[in-house]
Each structure stands twice: as structure tokens, then as C-alpha cells.
mmCIF file of C-alpha atoms in Angstrom:
data_model
loop_
_atom_site.group_PDB
_atom_site.id
_atom_site.type_symbol
_atom_site.label_atom_id
_atom_site.label_comp_id
_atom_site.label_asym_id
_atom_site.label_seq_id
_atom_site.Cartn_x
_atom_site.Cartn_y
_atom_site.Cartn_z
ATOM 1 C CA MET S 13 86.903 -17.050 -58.801
ATOM 2 C CA ILE S 14 84.337 -19.515 -57.491
ATOM 3 C CA ILE S 15 85.787 -22.702 -55.980
ATOM 4 C CA GLU S 16 83.951 -25.880 -54.995
ATOM 5 C CA LEU S 17 85.556 -27.583 -51.980
ATOM 6 C CA ASN S 18 84.715 -31.071 -50.696
ATOM 7 C CA GLY S 19 81.528 -31.121 -52.754
ATOM 8 C CA LYS S 20 80.370 -27.730 -51.426
ATOM 9 C CA ARG S 21 79.844 -25.114 -54.112
ATOM 10 C CA PRO S 22 79.051 -21.463 -53.338
ATOM 11 C CA THR S 23 75.442 -20.407 -53.950
ATOM 12 C CA ILE S 24 75.247 -16.895 -55.355
ATOM 13 C CA ALA S 25 72.032 -14.989 -56.105
ATOM 14 C CA ALA S 26 71.685 -14.026 -59.764
ATOM 15 C CA SER S 27 71.427 -10.330 -58.846
ATOM 16 C CA ALA S 28 74.634 -10.324 -56.756
ATOM 17 C CA TYR S 29 77.815 -8.766 -58.145
ATOM 18 C CA ILE S 30 81.086 -10.675 -57.727
ATOM 19 C CA ALA S 31 84.248 -8.833 -58.843
ATOM 20 C CA PRO S 32 86.520 -10.876 -61.117
ATOM 21 C CA THR S 33 89.347 -10.930 -58.551
ATOM 22 C CA ALA S 34 87.162 -11.963 -55.603
ATOM 23 C CA VAL S 35 87.576 -15.549 -54.363
ATOM 24 C CA ILE S 36 84.588 -17.455 -52.952
ATOM 25 C CA ILE S 37 85.239 -20.967 -51.671
ATOM 26 C CA GLY S 38 83.053 -23.803 -50.391
ATOM 27 C CA ASP S 39 79.936 -23.534 -48.246
ATOM 28 C CA VAL S 40 79.022 -19.906 -48.970
ATOM 29 C CA THR S 41 75.616 -18.365 -49.707
ATOM 30 C CA ILE S 42 75.410 -14.831 -51.097
ATOM 31 C CA GLY S 43 72.032 -13.052 -51.128
ATOM 32 C CA GLU S 44 70.154 -10.866 -53.602
ATOM 33 C CA ASP S 45 71.839 -7.595 -54.642
ATOM 34 C CA ALA S 46 74.866 -8.314 -52.441
ATOM 35 C CA SER S 47 78.286 -7.338 -53.773
ATOM 36 C CA VAL S 48 81.739 -8.829 -53.267
ATOM 37 C CA TRP S 49 84.479 -6.486 -54.443
ATOM 38 C CA PHE S 50 88.030 -6.759 -55.737
ATOM 39 C CA GLY S 51 90.459 -8.894 -53.769
ATOM 40 C CA ALA S 52 87.883 -10.098 -51.239
ATOM 41 C CA VAL S 53 88.185 -13.701 -50.022
ATOM 42 C CA ILE S 54 85.188 -15.560 -48.567
ATOM 43 C CA ARG S 55 86.339 -18.984 -47.422
ATOM 44 C CA GLY S 56 83.681 -21.453 -46.258
ATOM 45 C CA ASP S 57 85.949 -24.438 -45.672
ATOM 46 C CA GLU S 58 85.364 -25.571 -42.058
ATOM 47 C CA GLY S 59 81.780 -24.322 -41.862
ATOM 48 C CA LYS S 60 79.274 -22.144 -43.673
ATOM 49 C CA ILE S 61 79.219 -18.458 -44.469
ATOM 50 C CA VAL S 62 76.007 -16.568 -45.218
ATOM 51 C CA ILE S 63 76.137 -13.089 -46.756
ATOM 52 C CA GLY S 64 72.725 -11.408 -46.584
ATOM 53 C CA ALA S 65 70.861 -9.477 -49.242
ATOM 54 C CA ARG S 66 72.233 -6.036 -50.158
ATOM 55 C CA THR S 67 75.376 -6.610 -48.102
ATOM 56 C CA SER S 68 78.582 -5.099 -49.465
ATOM 57 C CA VAL S 69 81.846 -7.007 -48.946
ATOM 58 C CA GLN S 70 84.353 -4.385 -50.010
ATOM 59 C CA ASP S 71 87.859 -4.617 -51.447
ATOM 60 C CA ASN S 72 90.384 -6.897 -49.697
ATOM 61 C CA VAL S 73 87.988 -8.197 -47.035
ATOM 62 C CA VAL S 74 88.692 -11.669 -45.616
ATOM 63 C CA ILE S 75 85.756 -13.656 -44.219
ATOM 64 C CA HIS S 76 86.242 -17.181 -42.971
ATOM 65 C CA VAL S 77 85.006 -19.662 -40.400
ATOM 66 C CA ASN S 78 86.555 -21.907 -37.816
ATOM 67 C CA SER S 79 85.650 -25.331 -36.495
ATOM 68 C CA ARG S 80 83.561 -23.786 -33.683
ATOM 69 C CA ARG S 81 81.403 -21.223 -35.467
ATOM 70 C CA ASP S 82 79.885 -20.370 -38.844
ATOM 71 C CA THR S 83 79.967 -16.772 -40.070
ATOM 72 C CA ILE S 84 76.559 -15.174 -40.576
ATOM 73 C CA VAL S 85 76.225 -11.669 -42.018
ATOM 74 C CA GLU S 86 72.617 -10.494 -42.136
ATOM 75 C CA GLU S 87 71.093 -8.183 -44.752
ATOM 76 C CA ASP S 88 72.072 -4.566 -45.479
ATOM 77 C CA VAL S 89 75.520 -4.775 -43.878
ATOM 78 C CA THR S 90 78.484 -2.734 -45.117
ATOM 79 C CA ILE S 91 81.839 -4.455 -44.576
ATOM 80 C CA GLY S 92 84.563 -1.869 -45.195
ATOM 81 C CA HIS S 93 87.802 -2.299 -47.107
ATOM 82 C CA GLY S 94 90.365 -4.569 -45.470
ATOM 83 C CA VAL S 95 88.116 -6.017 -42.747
ATOM 84 C CA VAL S 96 88.950 -9.473 -41.349
ATOM 85 C CA MET S 97 86.117 -11.555 -39.835
ATOM 86 C CA GLU S 98 86.080 -15.108 -38.502
ATOM 87 C CA GLY S 99 83.298 -17.232 -37.018
ATOM 88 C CA CYS S 100 81.031 -14.338 -36.022
ATOM 89 C CA THR S 101 77.511 -12.985 -36.498
ATOM 90 C CA ILE S 102 76.854 -9.489 -37.848
ATOM 91 C CA GLY S 103 73.363 -8.043 -37.370
ATOM 92 C CA ALA S 104 71.313 -6.418 -40.118
ATOM 93 C CA GLY S 105 72.128 -2.836 -41.035
ATOM 94 C CA SER S 106 75.531 -2.754 -39.342
ATOM 95 C CA LEU S 107 78.652 -1.101 -40.722
ATOM 96 C CA ILE S 108 82.069 -2.630 -40.067
ATOM 97 C CA GLY S 109 84.654 0.112 -40.656
ATOM 98 C CA MET S 110 87.764 -0.198 -42.786
ATOM 99 C CA ASN S 111 90.511 -2.481 -41.462
ATOM 100 C CA ALA S 112 88.466 -3.571 -38.445
ATOM 101 C CA THR S 113 88.801 -7.127 -37.124
ATOM 102 C CA VAL S 114 85.881 -9.155 -35.752
ATOM 103 C CA LEU S 115 87.132 -12.247 -33.929
ATOM 104 C CA SER S 116 85.556 -15.662 -33.377
ATOM 105 C CA GLU S 117 82.262 -16.127 -31.580
ATOM 106 C CA SER S 118 81.529 -12.392 -31.532
ATOM 107 C CA VAL S 119 77.936 -11.280 -32.013
ATOM 108 C CA ILE S 120 77.385 -7.797 -33.417
ATOM 109 C CA GLY S 121 73.811 -6.576 -32.928
ATOM 110 C CA LYS S 122 71.624 -4.877 -35.522
ATOM 111 C CA GLY S 123 72.577 -1.385 -36.662
ATOM 112 C CA VAL S 124 76.000 -1.351 -34.981
ATOM 113 C CA LEU S 125 78.858 0.869 -36.164
ATOM 114 C CA VAL S 126 82.278 -0.744 -35.653
ATOM 115 C CA ALA S 127 84.840 2.032 -36.128
ATOM 116 C CA ALA S 128 87.696 1.759 -38.606
ATOM 117 C CA GLY S 129 90.613 -0.212 -37.171
ATOM 118 C CA ALA S 130 88.677 -1.542 -34.173
ATOM 119 C CA VAL S 131 89.309 -5.077 -32.922
ATOM 120 C CA VAL S 132 86.172 -6.788 -31.608
ATOM 121 C CA ARG S 133 87.348 -9.384 -29.096
ATOM 122 C CA GLU S 134 86.599 -13.074 -29.279
ATOM 123 C CA GLY S 135 83.187 -13.814 -27.784
ATOM 124 C CA ALA S 136 82.121 -10.147 -27.572
ATOM 125 C CA ASP S 137 78.377 -9.431 -27.541
ATOM 126 C CA ILE S 138 77.703 -5.949 -28.918
ATOM 127 C CA PRO S 139 74.201 -4.524 -28.319
ATOM 128 C CA ALA S 140 72.133 -3.155 -31.205
ATOM 129 C CA HIS S 141 72.549 0.466 -32.338
ATOM 130 C CA HIS S 142 75.848 1.168 -30.568
ATOM 131 C CA LEU S 143 79.289 2.446 -31.549
ATOM 132 C CA VAL S 144 82.309 0.188 -30.978
ATOM 133 C CA ALA S 145 85.844 1.580 -31.270
ATOM 134 C CA GLY S 146 89.392 0.919 -30.140
ATOM 135 C CA VAL S 147 91.848 -1.898 -29.645
ATOM 136 C CA PRO S 148 90.414 -3.847 -27.987
ATOM 137 C CA GLY S 149 87.002 -2.683 -29.153
ATOM 138 C CA ARG S 150 84.764 -1.164 -26.491
ATOM 139 C CA VAL S 151 81.138 -0.113 -26.673
ATOM 140 C CA LEU S 152 81.392 3.675 -26.447
ATOM 141 C CA ARG S 153 77.802 4.868 -26.711
ATOM 142 C CA PRO S 154 74.425 4.362 -28.347
ATOM 143 C CA LEU S 155 74.165 5.731 -31.883
ATOM 144 C CA SER S 156 72.132 8.892 -32.380
ATOM 145 C CA GLU S 157 68.988 8.683 -34.495
ATOM 146 C CA ALA S 158 70.792 10.602 -37.256
ATOM 147 C CA HIS S 159 73.627 8.055 -37.265
ATOM 148 C CA GLN S 160 71.143 5.187 -37.329
ATOM 149 C CA LYS S 161 69.406 6.719 -40.374
ATOM 150 C CA ARG S 162 72.748 7.004 -42.203
ATOM 151 C CA LEU S 163 73.445 3.330 -41.569
ATOM 152 C CA VAL S 164 70.057 2.401 -43.014
ATOM 153 C CA HIS S 165 70.958 4.143 -46.296
ATOM 154 C CA ALA S 166 74.608 2.999 -46.484
ATOM 155 C CA PRO S 167 73.944 -0.158 -48.574
ATOM 156 C CA GLU S 168 72.049 1.714 -51.304
ATOM 157 C CA SER S 169 75.120 3.057 -53.106
ATOM 158 C CA TYR S 170 76.827 -0.340 -53.204
ATOM 159 C CA VAL S 171 73.697 -1.997 -54.586
ATOM 160 C CA LYS S 172 73.739 0.685 -57.297
ATOM 161 C CA TYR S 173 77.479 0.191 -57.992
ATOM 162 C CA GLY S 174 77.054 -3.576 -58.069
ATOM 163 C CA ARG S 175 74.331 -3.252 -60.706
ATOM 164 C CA LEU S 176 76.505 -0.853 -62.722
ATOM 165 C CA TYR S 177 79.544 -3.146 -62.631
ATOM 166 C CA LYS S 178 77.438 -6.200 -63.433
ATOM 167 C CA LYS S 179 75.973 -4.455 -66.473
ATOM 168 C CA ALA S 180 78.788 -2.269 -67.819
ATOM 169 C CA ALA S 181 82.218 -3.355 -66.545
ATOM 170 C CA GLN S 182 84.450 -5.123 -69.047
ATOM 171 C CA ILE S 183 87.881 -6.646 -68.586
ATOM 172 C CA VAL S 184 90.168 -5.217 -71.288
#
């Protein structure tokens, strides 16, 4: 469902896949080959949200803004099932694990792995190519080169699935 709010209508690239039960509201821009899956809510009501190219917003994710900060997700990001994000910046090539929470004014660097269930504190600044885990989330270590390579390839399967669903899925 695409909802215009206060004259702001979401802008969605033609190649992006939006699941029929996803809700996208207001000042939202979704890039080329991005995908927004079932039950996800992207709510650009108090500010803007940018979802970069080839980014996957998986099932039941909630992304919103607050009056202090827009939410910017760069390209090639994987946002796992059940993630909640508000007023933050996520660097290119990062992976936010299932059921993680990224709080307001946090900045996640490029190529960061936020572990499943982690809570990234308000105002946190996470350096590029590191692992964050725990409640509250702590930077545990730099990612190995092998881990970094896996993150680079993570978006590929969701781009492929998005194209498949866009072409072949039918509501019956």
C-alpha cells in the first residue's frame, strides 16, 4: 500500500519490488532494484526516508523517522526480518540482523554487520567493517576479509527474488 501524506508521495524506482502487504507512507524514496517485503512499514511522516539501490527491507521491518533526524539507508544494505530503525544512517553494504533495533541519531558505517537481536544505542557511531552485537550493542571486532566479501554478495539474492516476485507472483 502506497500512501501520500501531507502532499508527500513515495517515489519508487520502476525496478524496485514492493510486496502487496508492505506499507510505504509519505516522504520516502526507494532506489533501483530495492525490495520491500511482506508486512514491512516505511513511514516518512516527520521527515524523509531514503532506501538505496539493491537494498532489501525484509518481512515485518519498521523504518521511520523522528523530528530530529531523517533515515538514510545507502545502497546494497540487507535489513533482516523484524528490524526496527528510527532516524538513523546505515552505510552501504551493511547487514542489519533479524530483530535488531537501530535507535535515533545512530550512524552505522559501511560494511557493518549488526548481529541479530542487537540494540544499537541512540547516537552510536559504528566504524566501517565492524561487528556489533549485544544489548546494548557494542563494537566487538573488525570483520574478517571473508566476512566482508559475504556482505558484498548478500544483496544479490534479494535482487533476484525481487525480480522473480515482480514478474511471476500473483495474488490468488
